[in-house]
CSV table of C-alpha atoms in Angstrom, one decimal:
chain,number,residue,atom,x,y,z
A,1,MET,CA,58.1,146.8,115.1
A,2,LYS,CA,57.5,143.0,115.3
A,3,ASN,CA,60.0,140.9,117.2
A,4,PRO,CA,62.2,138.6,115.1
A,5,GLU,CA,60.5,135.2,114.6
A,6,ILE,CA,63.6,133.2,113.8
A,7,ALA,CA,66.1,132.3,116.6
A,8,LEU,CA,69.7,132.1,115.3
A,9,VAL,CA,71.7,130.1,117.7
A,10,PHE,CA,74.9,132.1,118.1
A,11,ASN,CA,78.3,130.7,118.9
A,12,GLY,CA,80.0,134.1,119.3
A,13,VAL,CA,81.2,133.7,115.7
A,14,TRP,CA,81.5,137.0,113.7
A,15,SER,CA,79.8,135.7,110.6
A,16,HIS,CA,76.7,134.8,112.7
A,17,TYR,CA,76.8,138.3,114.1
A,18,SER,CA,77.3,140.1,110.8
A,19,PHE,CA,74.4,138.2,109.2
A,20,ALA,CA,71.9,138.8,112.0
A,21,MET,CA,73.0,142.5,112.5
A,22,SER,CA,72.6,143.3,108.8
A,23,PRO,CA,69.6,145.7,108.5
A,24,LYS,CA,68.2,143.4,105.8
A,25,TYR,CA,67.9,140.4,108.2
A,26,SER,CA,67.8,142.0,111.7
A,27,SER,CA,64.0,142.1,111.8
A,28,PHE,CA,63.8,138.4,110.9
A,29,TYR,CA,66.6,136.8,113.0
A,30,GLN,CA,67.3,137.1,116.8
A,31,LEU,CA,70.7,136.1,118.0
A,32,VAL,CA,70.4,133.6,120.9
A,33,TYR,CA,73.9,133.0,122.4
A,34,VAL,CA,74.3,129.2,122.6
A,35,HIS,CA,75.3,129.4,126.2
A,36,ASP,CA,72.0,131.2,126.9
A,37,LEU,CA,70.0,128.7,125.0
A,38,PRO,CA,69.0,126.5,127.9
A,39,ALA,CA,67.4,129.5,129.6
A,40,THR,CA,65.7,130.7,126.4
A,41,ASP,CA,61.9,130.2,125.8
A,42,LEU,CA,61.9,129.0,122.2
A,43,SER,CA,58.2,129.1,122.0
A,44,ALA,CA,58.4,132.8,121.2
A,45,PHE,CA,59.9,131.8,117.8
A,46,LYS,CA,58.5,130.2,114.7
A,47,SER,CA,61.9,128.7,113.7
A,48,VAL,CA,65.3,128.0,115.0
A,49,VAL,CA,68.5,128.1,112.9
A,50,ILE,CA,71.7,126.3,113.9
A,51,PRO,CA,74.4,127.7,111.7
A,52,PHE,CA,77.7,126.2,110.6
A,53,GLN,CA,80.5,126.7,113.2
A,54,SER,CA,78.2,126.0,116.0
A,55,ASN,CA,79.1,124.4,119.4
A,56,HIS,CA,77.5,121.0,119.0
A,57,ALA,CA,78.8,119.9,122.4
A,58,VAL,CA,76.6,122.5,124.1
A,59,LEU,CA,73.8,121.8,121.6
A,60,GLY,CA,73.9,118.1,122.7
A,61,SER,CA,73.0,119.2,126.2
A,62,CYS,CA,70.0,121.1,124.7
A,63,ARG,CA,68.7,118.1,122.8
A,64,LYS,CA,65.4,117.8,124.7
A,65,GLN,CA,64.8,121.5,124.3
A,66,LEU,CA,65.3,121.3,120.5
A,67,TYR,CA,63.0,118.3,120.1
A,68,ASP,CA,60.4,119.9,122.3
A,69,PHE,CA,60.5,122.9,120.0
A,70,LEU,CA,60.0,120.6,117.0
A,71,ALA,CA,57.2,118.7,118.8
A,72,GLY,CA,55.4,122.0,119.2
A,73,GLY,CA,55.3,122.4,115.4
A,74,GLY,CA,58.4,124.7,115.0
A,75,LYS,CA,60.9,124.5,112.1
A,76,LEU,CA,64.5,123.7,112.8
A,77,PHE,CA,67.2,124.4,110.2
A,78,VAL,CA,70.7,123.0,110.6
A,79,GLU,CA,73.5,123.9,108.3
A,80,GLY,CA,77.1,122.7,107.8
A,81,ASP,CA,78.4,120.1,110.2
A,82,SER,CA,76.3,118.5,112.9
A,83,SER,CA,76.6,116.0,115.7
A,84,ALA,CA,75.0,112.6,116.4
A,85,THR,CA,74.8,113.7,120.1
A,86,TRP,CA,71.6,115.5,119.3
A,87,LEU,CA,70.7,114.7,115.7
A,88,ASP,CA,69.7,111.2,114.5
A,89,ALA,CA,72.1,111.3,111.6
A,90,VAL,CA,75.8,110.9,110.9
A,91,TRP,CA,77.7,113.8,109.3
A,92,GLU,CA,81.2,113.3,107.9
A,93,ASP,CA,83.7,115.8,106.7
A,94,ARG,CA,84.8,116.0,103.1
A,95,PRO,CA,87.3,118.3,101.2
A,96,VAL,CA,85.7,121.6,100.3
A,97,ASN,CA,85.7,122.5,96.7
A,98,ASN,CA,84.9,126.2,96.5
A,99,TYR,CA,86.6,126.8,93.1
A,100,TRP,CA,84.6,124.4,90.9
A,101,TRP,CA,82.8,127.4,89.3
A,102,VAL,CA,86.2,128.6,87.9
A,103,THR,CA,87.9,125.3,87.0
A,104,HIS,CA,84.9,123.0,86.2
A,105,PRO,CA,81.7,125.1,86.0
A,106,ASP,CA,79.8,122.2,84.6
A,107,GLN,CA,80.7,120.0,87.6
A,108,PRO,CA,79.0,121.6,90.7
A,109,PRO,CA,79.4,119.8,94.0
A,110,VAL,CA,75.6,119.1,94.1
A,111,THR,CA,74.3,117.2,91.2
A,112,ALA,CA,70.7,116.5,92.2
A,113,THR,CA,68.3,119.0,93.8
A,114,ASP,CA,64.6,118.7,94.5
A,115,PHE,CA,63.5,122.1,93.1
A,116,THR,CA,59.9,121.5,94.2
A,117,HIS,CA,60.9,122.2,97.9
A,118,PRO,CA,59.9,125.7,98.9
A,119,VAL,CA,63.5,126.7,99.8
A,120,TYR,CA,64.7,125.7,96.3
A,121,GLN,CA,61.7,126.7,94.2
A,122,GLY,CA,62.8,129.3,91.6
A,123,LEU,CA,66.5,129.0,92.3
A,124,MET,CA,69.0,128.5,89.6
A,125,PRO,CA,71.2,125.4,90.1
A,126,ARG,CA,74.2,127.6,90.9
A,127,HIS,CA,72.1,129.5,93.6
A,128,ALA,CA,71.2,126.1,95.1
A,129,CYS,CA,74.8,125.2,95.8
A,130,TRP,CA,78.1,127.2,96.2
A,131,HIS,CA,80.1,124.6,98.1
A,132,THR,CA,79.4,121.9,100.7
A,133,HIS,CA,80.9,121.1,104.1
A,134,GLY,CA,80.9,117.3,104.2
A,135,ALA,CA,78.0,114.9,103.7
A,136,TYR,CA,75.5,112.8,105.6
A,137,THR,CA,76.2,109.1,105.6
A,138,ARG,CA,73.1,108.3,107.6
A,139,VAL,CA,69.8,110.1,108.0
A,140,PRO,CA,66.6,109.1,109.8
A,141,ASP,CA,64.5,106.4,108.0
A,142,HIS,CA,61.7,108.9,107.5
A,143,ALA,CA,63.8,111.6,105.9
A,144,ARG,CA,63.2,113.0,102.4
A,145,ILE,CA,66.4,113.6,100.5
A,146,LEU,CA,66.5,117.0,98.8
A,147,GLN,CA,70.1,117.2,97.5
A,148,ARG,CA,72.9,114.8,96.7
A,149,ASN,CA,76.5,115.2,95.5
A,150,SER,CA,78.0,113.5,92.5
A,151,ALA,CA,78.9,110.5,94.6
A,152,GLY,CA,75.3,110.1,95.6
A,153,GLU,CA,75.9,111.2,99.1
A,154,ILE,CA,73.3,113.2,101.0
A,155,ILE,CA,73.8,116.9,101.2
A,156,THR,CA,70.3,118.1,102.2
A,157,TRP,CA,67.4,116.2,103.9
A,158,GLU,CA,64.1,117.0,105.7
A,159,THR,CA,61.7,115.2,108.0
A,160,ASP,CA,58.4,116.0,109.6
A,161,ALA,CA,58.5,113.0,111.9
A,162,TYR,CA,59.3,115.0,115.1
A,163,GLY,CA,56.2,117.2,114.9
A,164,GLY,CA,57.5,120.3,113.1
A,165,THR,CA,60.0,120.3,110.2
A,166,LEU,CA,63.7,119.6,110.6
A,167,LEU,CA,65.7,120.6,107.5
A,168,ALA,CA,69.4,119.8,107.5
A,169,THR,CA,72.0,120.6,104.9
A,170,THR,CA,75.8,120.7,104.6
A,171,LEU,CA,75.6,123.9,102.7
A,172,ASP,CA,76.4,127.0,104.8
A,173,PRO,CA,74.1,129.8,103.7
A,174,ILE,CA,74.0,131.8,106.9
A,175,VAL,CA,77.8,131.7,107.6
A,176,GLU,CA,78.7,132.5,104.0
A,177,HIS,CA,76.2,135.2,103.7
A,178,GLY,CA,77.6,136.8,106.9
A,179,VAL,CA,81.1,136.5,105.4
A,180,GLN,CA,79.9,138.3,102.3
A,181,GLN,CA,82.4,136.8,99.9
A,182,ILE,CA,79.9,135.0,97.7
A,183,THR,CA,77.8,137.6,96.0
A,184,HIS,CA,74.7,135.6,95.0
A,185,LEU,CA,73.6,134.1,98.4
A,186,ASP,CA,70.6,136.5,98.8
A,187,HIS,CA,68.6,134.1,96.5
A,188,TYR,CA,69.0,131.1,98.8
A,189,VAL,CA,68.9,132.9,102.1
A,190,ASP,CA,65.8,134.9,101.2
A,191,ARG,CA,64.0,131.8,100.1
A,192,LEU,CA,65.1,130.1,103.3
A,193,THR,CA,64.0,133.0,105.4
A,194,ALA,CA,60.6,133.0,103.7
A,195,TRP,CA,60.2,129.3,104.4
A,196,LEU,CA,61.3,129.8,108.1
A,197,CYS,CA,58.9,132.6,108.9
A,198,GLY,CA,56.6,133.3,106.0
A,199,ALA,CA,58.0,136.7,105.0
A,200,GLN,CA,60.7,137.4,102.5
A,201,PRO,CA,63.5,140.0,103.1
A,202,GLU,CA,64.2,142.5,100.4
A,203,GLY,CA,67.0,144.8,99.4
A,204,ALA,CA,70.8,144.5,99.7
A,205,PHE,CA,73.0,143.1,102.5
A,206,ALA,CA,74.3,146.2,104.3
A,207,ILE,CA,76.8,146.5,107.1
A,208,ASP,CA,76.7,149.2,109.8
A,209,GLU,CA,80.3,150.0,110.9
A,210,ALA,CA,78.9,151.1,114.3
A,211,ASP,CA,78.0,147.5,115.0
A,212,TYR,CA,81.7,146.6,115.2
A,213,GLY,CA,83.5,147.2,118.4
A,214,ARG,CA,80.2,147.3,120.3
A,215,SER,CA,79.8,145.5,123.6
A,216,TRP,CA,77.6,142.4,123.5
A,217,ASN,CA,76.4,142.7,127.1
B,1,MET,CA,117.4,125.2,121.6
B,2,HIS,CA,115.3,126.8,124.2
B,3,GLU,CA,112.1,125.3,125.6
B,4,PRO,CA,109.0,125.6,123.4
B,5,LEU,CA,106.6,128.4,124.3
B,6,LYS,CA,103.3,127.4,125.9
B,7,ALA,CA,100.2,128.5,124.0
B,8,ALA,CA,96.6,128.5,125.0
B,9,VAL,CA,94.1,128.1,122.1
B,10,ILE,CA,90.6,129.3,122.7
B,11,HIS,CA,88.2,126.6,121.5
B,12,ASN,CA,84.4,127.1,121.1
B,13,GLY,CA,83.7,123.7,119.8
B,14,ILE,CA,83.7,124.4,116.1
B,15,GLU,CA,84.5,121.6,113.6
B,16,GLY,CA,88.0,121.6,112.2
B,17,LEU,CA,90.0,123.4,114.9
B,18,ASP,CA,91.7,120.3,116.2
B,19,GLY,CA,94.9,119.6,114.3
B,20,LEU,CA,95.5,123.1,113.2
B,21,TYR,CA,98.0,123.8,115.9
B,22,PRO,CA,100.3,120.8,116.3
B,23,ASP,CA,103.1,120.9,118.8
B,24,SER,CA,106.5,121.9,117.5
B,25,ALA,CA,110.0,122.6,118.8
B,26,PHE,CA,108.9,126.2,119.2
B,27,MET,CA,105.4,125.9,120.7
B,28,VAL,CA,103.2,123.5,122.5
B,29,TYR,CA,99.5,124.0,122.7
B,30,ASN,CA,96.6,123.5,125.2
B,31,ARG,CA,93.0,123.9,124.3
B,32,ILE,CA,90.9,126.3,126.5
B,33,SER,CA,87.3,125.4,126.0
B,34,VAL,CA,84.7,128.1,126.2
B,35,ALA,CA,82.6,127.4,129.3
B,36,TYR,CA,80.5,129.3,131.9
B,37,PRO,CA,80.9,130.3,134.6
B,38,VAL,CA,84.3,131.4,133.6
B,39,GLN,CA,87.1,129.9,135.6
B,40,LEU,CA,90.2,130.7,133.6
B,41,ASP,CA,93.8,131.1,134.5
B,42,ILE,CA,96.1,131.8,131.5
B,43,SER,CA,98.9,133.3,133.5
B,44,GLN,CA,101.1,130.2,132.9
B,45,TYR,CA,101.0,130.6,129.1
B,46,ASP,CA,103.3,132.6,126.9
B,47,VAL,CA,100.8,133.0,124.0
B,48,LEU,CA,97.1,133.2,123.7
B,49,ILE,CA,95.7,132.2,120.4
B,50,VAL,CA,92.2,133.2,119.3
B,51,PRO,CA,91.7,131.3,116.0
B,52,ASN,CA,89.4,131.9,113.1
B,53,GLY,CA,85.7,131.2,114.1
B,54,SER,CA,86.1,132.1,117.8
B,55,ASP,CA,83.6,133.1,120.4
B,56,HIS,CA,83.9,136.9,120.9
B,57,VAL,CA,81.1,137.1,123.4
B,58,PHE,CA,83.3,134.8,125.6
B,59,MET,CA,86.4,136.9,124.7
B,60,GLU,CA,84.6,140.1,126.0
B,61,CYS,CA,83.8,138.2,129.2
B,62,ILE,CA,87.5,137.5,129.8
B,63,LYS,CA,88.6,140.9,128.6
B,64,ASP,CA,90.2,141.7,132.0
B,65,THR,CA,92.0,138.4,132.0
B,66,VAL,CA,93.5,139.1,128.6
B,67,GLU,CA,94.5,142.6,129.7
B,68,ALA,CA,96.3,141.2,132.7
B,69,PHE,CA,98.0,138.6,130.5
B,70,LEU,CA,99.2,141.3,128.2
B,71,ALA,CA,100.3,143.5,131.1
B,72,ALA,CA,102.5,140.6,132.2
B,73,GLY,CA,104.2,140.5,128.8
B,74,GLY,CA,102.1,137.8,127.1
B,75,VAL,CA,101.6,137.5,123.4
B,76,LEU,CA,98.0,137.7,122.0
B,77,CYS,CA,97.4,136.3,118.5
B,78,CYS,CA,93.9,137.0,117.2
B,79,PHE,CA,93.3,135.6,113.7
B,80,ASP,CA,89.6,136.4,113.6
B,81,GLY,CA,87.1,139.2,113.4
B,82,TRP,CA,86.8,140.6,116.9
B,83,PHE,CA,83.5,142.4,116.8
B,84,THR,CA,83.4,143.0,120.5
B,85,PRO,CA,85.7,145.5,122.1
B,86,TRP,CA,88.1,143.2,123.9
B,87,VAL,CA,91.4,143.8,122.0
B,88,PRO,CA,93.1,146.8,123.6
B,89,GLY,CA,93.7,149.8,121.3
B,90,ASN,CA,92.7,148.1,118.0
B,91,ARG,CA,89.4,147.6,116.2
B,92,TRP,CA,88.2,145.2,113.5
B,93,VAL,CA,85.5,146.3,111.2
B,94,MET,CA,83.5,144.1,108.8
B,95,ASP,CA,83.0,145.6,105.3
B,96,ASN,CA,81.5,144.3,102.1
B,97,SER,CA,82.0,147.4,100.0
B,98,ARG,CA,84.9,145.8,98.1
B,99,ARG,CA,84.8,142.7,96.0
B,100,THR,CA,86.9,139.7,97.2
B,101,ILE,CA,88.0,139.1,93.6
B,102,ASP,CA,89.8,142.6,93.6
B,103,VAL,CA,91.8,141.9,96.8
B,104,ARG,CA,95.5,141.8,96.4
B,105,TYR,CA,97.7,141.5,99.5
B,106,LYS,CA,100.7,143.9,99.9
B,107,VAL,CA,103.6,143.9,102.4
B,108,VAL,CA,103.8,147.3,104.1
B,109,SER,CA,106.5,146.7,106.7
B,110,ASP,CA,108.0,143.5,107.9
B,111,PRO,CA,110.6,144.2,110.6
B,112,TYR,CA,110.2,140.8,112.2
B,113,GLY,CA,110.3,138.6,109.0
B,114,PHE,CA,106.7,137.4,109.0
B,115,MET,CA,106.8,137.3,105.2
B,116,LYS,CA,110.3,135.9,104.9
B,117,GLY,CA,110.2,133.2,102.2
B,118,ILE,CA,106.5,133.7,101.4
B,119,ASP,CA,105.3,133.9,97.9
B,120,ILE,CA,102.5,136.5,98.3
B,121,ASP,CA,100.7,135.2,95.2
B,122,GLY,CA,100.0,132.2,97.4
B,123,LEU,CA,97.7,134.5,99.3
B,124,ASN,CA,96.3,136.2,96.3
B,125,PHE,CA,95.4,133.2,94.2
B,126,SER,CA,94.3,129.6,94.9
B,127,ASN,CA,92.8,127.6,92.1
B,128,GLY,CA,91.8,130.8,90.3
B,129,ILE,CA,90.1,132.3,93.4
B,130,SER,CA,91.4,134.1,96.5
B,131,GLY,CA,94.1,132.2,98.3
B,132,TRP,CA,93.4,133.7,101.7
B,133,TRP,CA,90.3,134.9,103.4
B,134,ALA,CA,90.8,138.1,105.2
B,135,CYS,CA,87.5,139.9,105.8
B,136,GLY,CA,87.0,143.6,106.6
B,137,TYR,CA,90.0,145.5,107.9
B,138,ILE,CA,91.7,146.6,111.1
B,139,GLN,CA,91.7,150.2,112.5
B,140,PRO,CA,95.1,149.8,114.2
B,141,ALA,CA,96.5,151.6,117.2
B,142,ALA,CA,98.6,154.6,116.3
B,143,GLU,CA,102.0,152.9,116.9
B,144,ALA,CA,101.1,149.5,115.6
B,145,ILE,CA,103.2,148.1,112.7
B,146,VAL,CA,101.1,147.2,109.6
B,147,VAL,CA,102.6,144.1,108.0
B,148,LEU,CA,100.0,143.5,105.3
B,149,GLU,CA,97.4,145.7,103.7
B,150,ASP,CA,94.8,145.1,101.0
B,151,THR,CA,94.3,146.7,97.6
B,152,TRP,CA,92.8,149.8,99.2
B,153,HIS,CA,95.6,150.2,101.8
B,154,ARG,CA,93.5,148.8,104.6
B,155,PRO,CA,95.5,147.0,107.4
B,156,LEU,CA,95.0,143.2,107.4
B,157,LEU,CA,97.9,142.0,109.6
B,158,ILE,CA,99.5,144.1,112.3
B,159,VAL,CA,101.8,143.9,115.3
B,160,ASP,CA,101.2,146.1,118.3
B,161,GLU,CA,103.9,146.3,120.9
B,162,HIS,CA,102.9,149.7,122.4
B,163,SER,CA,99.3,149.6,123.5
B,164,THR,CA,100.1,147.2,126.3
B,165,ASN,CA,103.1,145.7,127.9
B,166,GLY,CA,102.7,142.6,125.8
B,167,THR,CA,102.6,141.9,122.1
B,168,MET,CA,99.5,141.7,119.9
B,169,ILE,CA,99.6,140.0,116.5
B,170,LEU,CA,96.2,140.6,114.8
B,171,SER,CA,94.8,139.6,111.4
B,172,ALA,CA,91.5,140.9,109.9
B,173,SER,CA,89.9,137.4,110.2
B,174,ALA,CA,92.6,135.9,108.0
B,175,PRO,CA,93.1,132.4,109.3
B,176,LEU,CA,96.7,131.6,110.4
B,177,SER,CA,97.8,128.2,111.7
B,178,ASP,CA,100.2,125.4,110.9
B,179,SER,CA,97.6,124.2,108.4
B,180,THR,CA,94.8,125.8,106.6
B,181,TYR,CA,91.1,125.7,107.0
B,182,ALA,CA,90.4,123.5,104.0
B,183,THR,CA,89.4,126.6,102.1
B,184,THR,CA,92.1,125.5,99.6
B,185,ASP,CA,93.9,122.5,98.4
B,186,ASP,CA,96.3,124.6,96.4
B,187,ASP,CA,99.8,123.8,97.7
B,188,ALA,CA,101.1,127.3,97.1
B,189,SER,CA,98.3,128.8,99.2
B,190,MET,CA,98.8,126.3,102.0
B,191,GLN,CA,102.5,126.9,102.1
B,192,ALA,CA,102.0,130.7,102.2
B,193,VAL,CA,99.5,130.6,105.0
B,194,ALA,CA,101.3,128.0,107.1
B,195,GLY,CA,104.6,129.8,106.3
B,196,ILE,CA,103.5,133.1,107.7
B,197,TYR,CA,102.2,131.4,110.9
B,198,ARG,CA,105.5,129.5,111.4
B,199,ASN,CA,107.4,132.8,110.9
B,200,ILE,CA,105.2,134.4,113.6
B,201,VAL,CA,105.9,131.5,115.9
B,202,GLU,CA,109.6,131.8,115.4
B,203,PHE,CA,109.4,135.5,116.1
B,204,MET,CA,107.5,134.9,119.3
B,205,HIS,CA,110.0,132.3,120.4
B,206,ALA,CA,113.0,134.4,119.6
B,207,LYS,CA,111.5,137.5,121.3
B,208,LYS,CA,110.8,135.7,124.5
B,209,TYR,CA,114.3,134.3,124.9
B,210,ALA,CA,116.0,137.6,123.8
B,211,TYR,CA,113.9,139.4,126.4
B,212,GLU,CA,114.8,136.9,129.1
B,213,LYS,CA,118.5,137.1,128.2
B,214,SER,CA,118.4,140.9,128.4
């Protein structure tokens, strides 16, 4: 069996774990504990994913490693919040509206999406946004904007200026898929996975009870 | 009024944790940052809080420290899904076989008043969706008290005073704090979640001083 080609930077958070341990995704994603990241050879991976609920203080100390990975042509995906200690952008928190689909189904948090991007191609608008965690108030000059909210604030952006491709969004597909309380996230995450490594997962998200209560070390 | 309890909050650097545990007359808090090599002394604290979104690789690394803390009579509050085996006698299991929309919280037993004054519909509903965010369920120790269960009678909030010399208050990843995790702006839900937490804090405070008096 092939080794996973996507490194999922792991902050010890259970949703990161449940996502990467699911049989549907375990052959695609390799958990890399954030405190082990400095000693990890990222060249073994095609892509690196930094999920929501990450430790951005530690990631700040790994800045050179992350940009070296990009310079080598890798893809880096950042979701949720981020930090200007390592990303040339400014993220700000905003109230989370996760009930718009009940109260105002015609007013989604994201109002503009570039559906020509490979991650978004073929997605229905609802599959392209469930809720957002904040917005970017500054992004690099060379960035392409892929999604905005109704206030025109930046939700998702991408740049190739560092060598590989850096894709950042305030959506949280990995964490929410790990939590398994939104039932339609396979659409987004499977497109994302295909973009990250060139192969698309199939089937349903399953959980093996034996993975819970198991020692990490 | 007795002195406030001293609580240590495990902090793995995630956004939004600061401000969820403000000092009160019952409890004052210190942040314990996840860092390696581990140099941790929690013996001076009364309460160890492991909030939602915590690092359970780190918690497994300090498993012996937590056990010593409990052996000395400390209180452990884990409001997260502990997928590593660091909580004595109790196991959390993730599960996605039931739909969130079908979850209704139910009080099973409440000898310590955690649910006193709480409108349980504030947990069940928020703006038309779930008002709380328990995930999976707990396989509790045999003598643990189940305070809350879900629609399918699976334990979600328990108190275990028997597995160790201390007290463990554990939720199935249901966030509890003096605020909420911005998963809702529905006032009834915010009041319910914060109200349960405050009731737990008052229980811990009363228990400590009743124990010292005895």
